[in-house]
Amino acid sequence: MSKEKTLLNATETDPNKILPMKYLWARQYYKNGVANNWTPEEVPMQNDVELWKKHGGLTPDEKHLIMRNMGFFSTAESLTANNIVLSIYRHVTNPECRQYLLRQGFEEAVHTDTFIYCCDTLGLNPEEVYAAYETIPSIKEKDEFVVEITKSLLDPTFKTDSTEGMQKFVHDLIGYYVIMEGIFFYAGFVMMLSFARQNRMVGVSEMFQYILRDESIHLAFGSDLINGIVAENPKIWTAEFKRQLSVNIKKGVELEEAYARDCLPNGILGLTADNVVEYVRHIADRRLERINLDKIYGANNPFPWMSEVIDLKKEKNFFETRVNEYQIGGNLNWD
Ligand code: FE
Ligand code: MN
């Protein structure tokens, strides 16, 4: 009789035996990821290149917003990939979850490739784009915060076999999945998807739409992993621990608000910094509720069309581009 599988500290179960499965949700997210397969080179960029290079084609404010988002996402995708491979994968030995983590790692590689493709096709200066996380304060502060709240896992002696160790691991998972992928990506998603709504920079906007679709699954997997660890180890979920987690998420929201204000010094594309800030607060409440923490803001969703994009299933694509062709399975299940 073999030992029952657990999410953490599975020292007596075989990490190579994925069958029989216990964590069917991890399996489902793997299938959802495969059904969404895409590559950036399939997205035509000719109109984007013409508009980007045409004198007066984009306003200085529009170019500023695009460059800020290129600067943030270009390195954030690699940071996420490194976190999965170097930290999370080491400690989550369950084979169903590892199968999903491998898929997520591949998707982060596709996202990293997206920004290589954008730099190449638009002719952006890679020295400028890839230095932004050191030179642009609103980006640097987001990345430094994620590194700061997730650094203990990089200690090679870190273990999850105590209450403190499990709390630290969940704390860091919230840094990776809820704050980085669930909050720090979303002001950028609203901004970049707003271009396609005006039928401009449609190729870049479409790629951000595919990334958003992938990230929604990453966030759902991460939230289920966090909730699953807490359910198996309820003693870690103390009032003081929950308070610390809420403080971190609140700090993340403040940094994302500062980033939105830096990207949008003037209202453009039907967006204002205030609207984007309200959106960030709205999604932060959804993230809190998803991991069983109390919501903080009570903000409305100023961009209901974002949920339509995220909830897109087999219907006609919102931007009338080619998403459906990438959906090679009928098993999409949005959170
Ligand atoms: Fe990503
Ligand atoms: Mn991701």
Coordinates of C-alpha atoms and ligand atoms in Angstrom, one line a residue:
M1 CA 0.0 0.0 0.0
S2 CA 1.6 3.2 -1.1
K3 CA 1.5 6.5 0.9
E4 CA -1.1 9.0 0.0
K5 CA 0.2 11.9 -2.2
T6 CA 0.6 15.4 -0.6
L7 CA 1.5 18.8 -2.0
L8 CA 4.4 19.4 0.3
N9 CA 6.9 17.2 2.1
A10 CA 6.1 14.2 0.1
T11 CA 9.2 12.3 1.1
E12 CA 7.7 8.9 0.9
T13 CA 5.8 9.1 -2.4
D14 CA 7.5 8.6 -5.8
P15 CA 7.8 11.8 -7.8
N16 CA 7.8 9.8 -11.0
K17 CA 4.4 8.2 -10.6
I18 CA 1.8 10.5 -12.0
L19 CA -0.8 7.7 -12.1
P20 CA -3.0 7.2 -10.2
M21 CA -3.8 10.9 -9.9
K22 CA -5.0 12.7 -6.8
Y23 CA -4.8 16.4 -7.9
L24 CA -7.1 16.4 -10.9
W25 CA -7.2 20.2 -11.0
A26 CA -3.5 20.3 -11.8
R27 CA -4.2 17.9 -14.7
Q28 CA -7.0 20.1 -15.9
Y29 CA -4.8 23.2 -16.0
Y30 CA -2.2 21.3 -17.9
K31 CA -4.8 20.4 -20.6
N32 CA -6.2 24.0 -20.6
G33 CA -2.6 25.2 -21.2
V34 CA -2.1 22.8 -24.1
A35 CA -5.4 23.8 -25.7
N36 CA -4.2 27.4 -25.8
N37 CA -0.9 26.8 -27.5
W38 CA 0.5 29.6 -29.6
T39 CA 3.7 31.2 -30.8
P40 CA 4.5 34.9 -31.4
E41 CA 5.8 34.3 -34.9
E42 CA 2.3 33.3 -36.0
V43 CA 1.0 36.9 -35.2
P44 CA 1.4 39.3 -38.2
M45 CA 3.3 42.5 -37.2
Q46 CA 3.4 44.3 -40.5
N47 CA 0.7 46.9 -39.7
D48 CA 2.2 47.4 -36.2
V49 CA 5.7 48.1 -37.7
E50 CA 4.3 50.6 -40.2
L51 CA 2.4 52.5 -37.5
W52 CA 5.3 52.4 -35.0
K53 CA 7.8 53.8 -37.6
K54 CA 5.4 56.3 -39.3
H55 CA 6.1 59.9 -38.3
G56 CA 3.1 61.0 -36.2
G57 CA 1.6 57.5 -36.3
L58 CA 1.6 57.1 -32.6
T59 CA 1.6 60.0 -30.1
P60 CA 4.6 60.4 -27.7
D61 CA 2.3 59.3 -24.8
E62 CA 1.3 56.1 -26.7
K63 CA 4.9 55.3 -27.4
H64 CA 5.8 56.0 -23.8
L65 CA 3.1 53.6 -22.6
I66 CA 4.2 50.8 -25.0
M67 CA 7.9 51.2 -24.0
R68 CA 7.1 51.0 -20.3
N69 CA 5.2 47.8 -20.8
M70 CA 7.9 46.3 -23.0
G71 CA 10.3 47.2 -20.3
F72 CA 8.3 45.6 -17.5
F73 CA 7.2 42.4 -19.3
S74 CA 10.5 41.7 -21.1
T75 CA 12.3 40.8 -17.9
A76 CA 9.3 39.9 -15.7
E77 CA 8.7 36.8 -17.9
S78 CA 12.2 35.5 -17.3
L79 CA 12.0 36.3 -13.6
T80 CA 8.8 34.2 -13.4
A81 CA 10.4 31.3 -15.3
N82 CA 13.4 31.3 -13.0
N83 CA 11.2 31.3 -9.9
I84 CA 9.3 28.3 -11.2
V85 CA 12.3 26.3 -12.1
L86 CA 14.7 27.3 -9.2
S87 CA 12.3 27.6 -6.3
I88 CA 8.8 26.2 -6.8
Y89 CA 9.7 23.0 -8.7
R90 CA 12.2 22.0 -6.0
H91 CA 9.7 22.0 -3.2
V92 CA 6.5 20.8 -5.0
T93 CA 7.4 17.2 -5.8
N94 CA 3.9 16.0 -6.6
P95 CA 4.0 14.7 -10.2
E96 CA 0.6 16.2 -11.2
C97 CA 1.7 19.6 -10.1
R98 CA 5.1 19.2 -11.6
Q99 CA 3.6 18.3 -15.0
Y100 CA 1.7 21.7 -14.9
L101 CA 4.9 23.5 -13.7
L102 CA 6.7 22.2 -16.8
R103 CA 3.9 23.5 -19.0
Q104 CA 4.0 26.8 -17.2
G105 CA 7.7 27.1 -17.6
F106 CA 7.3 26.5 -21.4
E107 CA 4.6 29.2 -21.6
E108 CA 7.0 31.6 -19.8
A109 CA 9.6 30.8 -22.5
V110 CA 6.9 31.6 -25.2
H111 CA 6.3 34.9 -23.4
T112 CA 10.0 35.7 -23.2
D113 CA 10.1 34.9 -26.9
T114 CA 7.3 37.4 -27.5
F115 CA 9.4 40.3 -26.3
I116 CA 12.4 39.2 -28.4
Y117 CA 10.0 39.2 -31.4
C118 CA 8.6 42.6 -30.5
C119 CA 12.1 44.1 -30.2
D120 CA 13.2 42.6 -33.5
T121 CA 10.1 43.5 -35.5
L122 CA 9.6 47.0 -34.1
G123 CA 13.3 47.7 -34.1
L124 CA 13.4 48.6 -30.3
N125 CA 16.7 49.1 -28.7
P126 CA 17.3 46.0 -26.5
E127 CA 19.7 48.0 -24.2
E128 CA 16.9 50.3 -23.4
V129 CA 14.1 47.7 -23.1
Y130 CA 16.1 45.2 -21.0
A131 CA 17.6 47.8 -18.8
A132 CA 14.2 49.2 -17.8
Y133 CA 13.9 47.0 -14.7
E134 CA 17.1 48.8 -13.4
T135 CA 16.6 52.3 -14.8
I136 CA 12.8 53.0 -14.5
P137 CA 11.9 53.4 -10.9
S138 CA 8.2 52.3 -11.2
I139 CA 9.4 49.0 -12.8
K140 CA 12.4 48.5 -10.6
E141 CA 10.3 48.8 -7.4
K142 CA 7.9 46.1 -8.6
D143 CA 10.7 43.7 -9.4
E144 CA 12.6 44.4 -6.3
F145 CA 9.5 43.8 -4.2
V146 CA 8.9 40.4 -5.7
V147 CA 12.6 39.4 -5.3
E148 CA 12.5 40.7 -1.7
I149 CA 9.4 38.7 -0.7
T150 CA 10.5 35.5 -2.4
K151 CA 14.2 35.3 -1.7
S152 CA 14.2 32.9 1.2
L153 CA 13.3 30.0 -1.1
L154 CA 16.5 30.6 -3.0
D155 CA 18.5 29.6 0.1
P156 CA 19.7 26.0 -0.7
T157 CA 19.1 25.0 2.9
F158 CA 15.4 26.2 2.9
K159 CA 12.9 23.4 3.9
T160 CA 9.2 23.2 4.1
D161 CA 9.1 20.5 6.9
S162 CA 8.1 22.9 9.7
T163 CA 5.1 25.2 10.2
E164 CA 7.4 28.2 9.7
G165 CA 8.8 26.6 6.5
M166 CA 5.4 25.9 5.1
Q167 CA 4.2 29.5 5.9
K168 CA 7.3 30.9 4.2
F169 CA 6.6 28.8 1.2
V170 CA 3.0 29.9 0.9
H171 CA 4.1 33.5 1.6
D172 CA 6.5 33.2 -1.4
L173 CA 3.9 31.5 -3.6
I174 CA 1.6 34.4 -3.0
G175 CA 4.5 36.7 -4.1
Y176 CA 5.0 34.8 -7.3
Y177 CA 1.5 33.9 -8.3
V178 CA -0.9 36.4 -6.7
I179 CA 1.3 39.6 -6.6
M180 CA 3.6 39.1 -9.7
E181 CA 1.3 37.3 -12.1
G182 CA -2.1 38.3 -10.6
I183 CA -1.6 42.0 -9.9
F184 CA 1.7 43.3 -11.5
F185 CA 0.7 42.1 -15.0
Y186 CA -2.8 43.5 -15.1
A187 CA -2.3 47.3 -15.5
G188 CA -0.2 46.4 -18.5
F189 CA -2.8 44.0 -19.9
V190 CA -5.5 46.7 -19.7
M191 CA -3.2 49.3 -21.3
M192 CA -1.9 47.1 -24.1
L193 CA -5.3 45.5 -24.9
S194 CA -6.7 49.0 -25.3
F195 CA -4.8 49.5 -28.5
A196 CA -6.6 46.7 -30.3
R197 CA -9.9 48.2 -29.2
Q198 CA -8.9 51.2 -31.4
N199 CA -7.7 48.9 -34.1
R200 CA -4.1 50.0 -33.7
M201 CA -0.9 48.0 -32.8
V202 CA -3.2 45.0 -33.2
G203 CA -0.4 42.4 -33.5
V204 CA 1.3 43.5 -30.2
S205 CA -2.1 43.8 -28.6
E206 CA -3.1 40.3 -29.7
M207 CA 0.1 38.8 -28.3
F208 CA -0.7 40.5 -24.9
Q209 CA -4.2 38.9 -25.2
Y210 CA -2.6 35.4 -25.6
I211 CA -0.3 36.1 -22.6
L212 CA -3.3 37.3 -20.5
R213 CA -5.1 34.0 -21.4
D214 CA -2.0 32.0 -20.3
E215 CA -1.5 34.0 -17.1
S216 CA -5.1 33.5 -16.1
I217 CA -4.4 29.8 -15.9
H218 CA -1.1 30.3 -14.1
L219 CA -2.9 32.4 -11.5
A220 CA -5.7 29.8 -11.1
F221 CA -3.1 27.0 -10.7
G222 CA -1.1 29.0 -8.2
S223 CA -4.3 29.9 -6.2
D224 CA -5.4 26.2 -6.1
L225 CA -1.9 25.2 -5.1
I226 CA -1.9 27.8 -2.2
N227 CA -5.4 26.7 -1.1
G228 CA -4.5 23.0 -1.4
I229 CA -1.4 23.5 0.8
V230 CA -3.4 25.4 3.4
A231 CA -6.2 22.7 3.4
E232 CA -3.6 20.0 4.0
N233 CA -1.9 22.0 6.7
P234 CA -4.6 24.1 8.3
K235 CA -2.4 25.1 11.3
I236 CA -0.3 27.4 9.1
W237 CA -3.4 29.6 8.4
T238 CA -3.2 31.8 11.5
A239 CA -4.7 35.3 11.9
E240 CA -1.2 36.8 12.1
F241 CA -0.1 35.0 8.9
K242 CA -3.2 36.1 7.0
R243 CA -2.6 39.7 8.2
Q244 CA 1.0 39.6 6.9
L245 CA -0.2 38.3 3.5
S246 CA -2.8 41.1 3.2
V247 CA -0.1 43.6 4.0
N248 CA 2.1 42.3 1.2
I249 CA -0.8 42.3 -1.3
K250 CA -1.7 45.9 -0.3
K251 CA 1.9 46.9 -0.9
G252 CA 1.9 45.2 -4.3
V253 CA -1.3 47.1 -5.2
E254 CA 0.4 50.4 -4.2
L255 CA 3.4 49.6 -6.5
E256 CA 1.1 48.7 -9.4
E257 CA -0.8 52.0 -8.9
A258 CA 2.5 53.9 -9.1
Y259 CA 3.4 52.0 -12.2
A260 CA 0.0 52.8 -13.8
R261 CA 0.5 56.6 -13.0
D262 CA 4.0 56.5 -14.5
C263 CA 2.8 54.8 -17.7
L264 CA -0.2 57.1 -18.1
P265 CA 0.8 60.7 -17.2
N266 CA -2.1 61.8 -19.5
G267 CA -5.3 60.0 -20.4
I268 CA -5.1 58.2 -23.7
L269 CA -6.9 55.3 -25.5
G270 CA -10.0 55.7 -23.3
L271 CA -7.8 55.2 -20.2
T272 CA -6.9 57.4 -17.3
A273 CA -4.5 56.5 -14.5
D274 CA -7.4 56.8 -12.1
N275 CA -9.4 54.2 -14.0
V276 CA -6.5 51.8 -14.2
V277 CA -5.9 52.2 -10.4
E278 CA -9.5 51.4 -9.8
Y279 CA -9.2 48.3 -12.0
V280 CA -6.0 47.2 -10.1
R281 CA -7.9 47.5 -6.8
H282 CA -10.9 45.6 -8.3
I283 CA -8.7 42.6 -9.4
A284 CA -6.8 42.7 -6.1
D285 CA -10.0 42.0 -4.3
R286 CA -10.7 39.1 -6.6
R287 CA -7.2 37.7 -5.9
L288 CA -7.7 38.0 -2.1
E289 CA -11.1 36.3 -2.2
R290 CA -9.7 33.5 -4.4
I291 CA -7.2 32.5 -1.6
N292 CA -9.8 33.0 1.2
L293 CA -8.5 36.4 2.4
D294 CA -10.9 39.3 3.1
K295 CA -11.2 41.8 0.3
I296 CA -9.8 45.3 1.0
Y297 CA -11.0 47.8 -1.6
G298 CA -14.6 47.3 -2.8
A299 CA -13.6 48.9 -6.1
N300 CA -15.8 48.6 -9.2
N301 CA -14.5 47.2 -12.5
P302 CA -14.2 50.2 -14.8
F303 CA -13.3 47.8 -17.8
P304 CA -16.0 45.1 -18.0
W305 CA -14.6 44.3 -21.4
M306 CA -11.5 42.8 -19.7
S307 CA -13.6 40.1 -18.2
E308 CA -15.1 39.4 -21.7
V309 CA -11.5 38.9 -23.0
I310 CA -10.5 36.7 -20.0
D311 CA -13.8 34.7 -20.1
L312 CA -13.5 34.2 -23.9
K313 CA -14.3 30.6 -24.6
K314 CA -15.2 29.2 -28.0
E315 CA -17.1 32.2 -29.1
K316 CA -15.9 34.6 -31.8
N317 CA -12.7 36.3 -30.7
F318 CA -13.2 39.7 -29.1
F319 CA -10.8 41.4 -31.4
E320 CA -11.7 39.3 -34.5
T321 CA -8.2 38.0 -34.7
R322 CA -7.3 34.3 -34.7
V323 CA -7.5 33.1 -31.1
N324 CA -10.0 30.4 -32.0
E325 CA -7.5 28.6 -34.3
Y326 CA -5.1 28.3 -31.4
Q327 CA -7.7 26.6 -29.2
I328 CA -7.1 23.1 -30.3
G329 CA -9.2 21.6 -27.5
G330 CA -12.7 22.2 -26.3
N331 CA -11.8 22.1 -22.6
L332 CA -11.2 25.7 -21.7
N333 CA -12.2 26.5 -18.2
W334 CA -11.6 30.1 -17.1
D335 CA -11.4 31.1 -13.6
Ligands
FE1 FE 4.2 34.8 -18.5
MN2 MN 3.0 33.3 -15.9

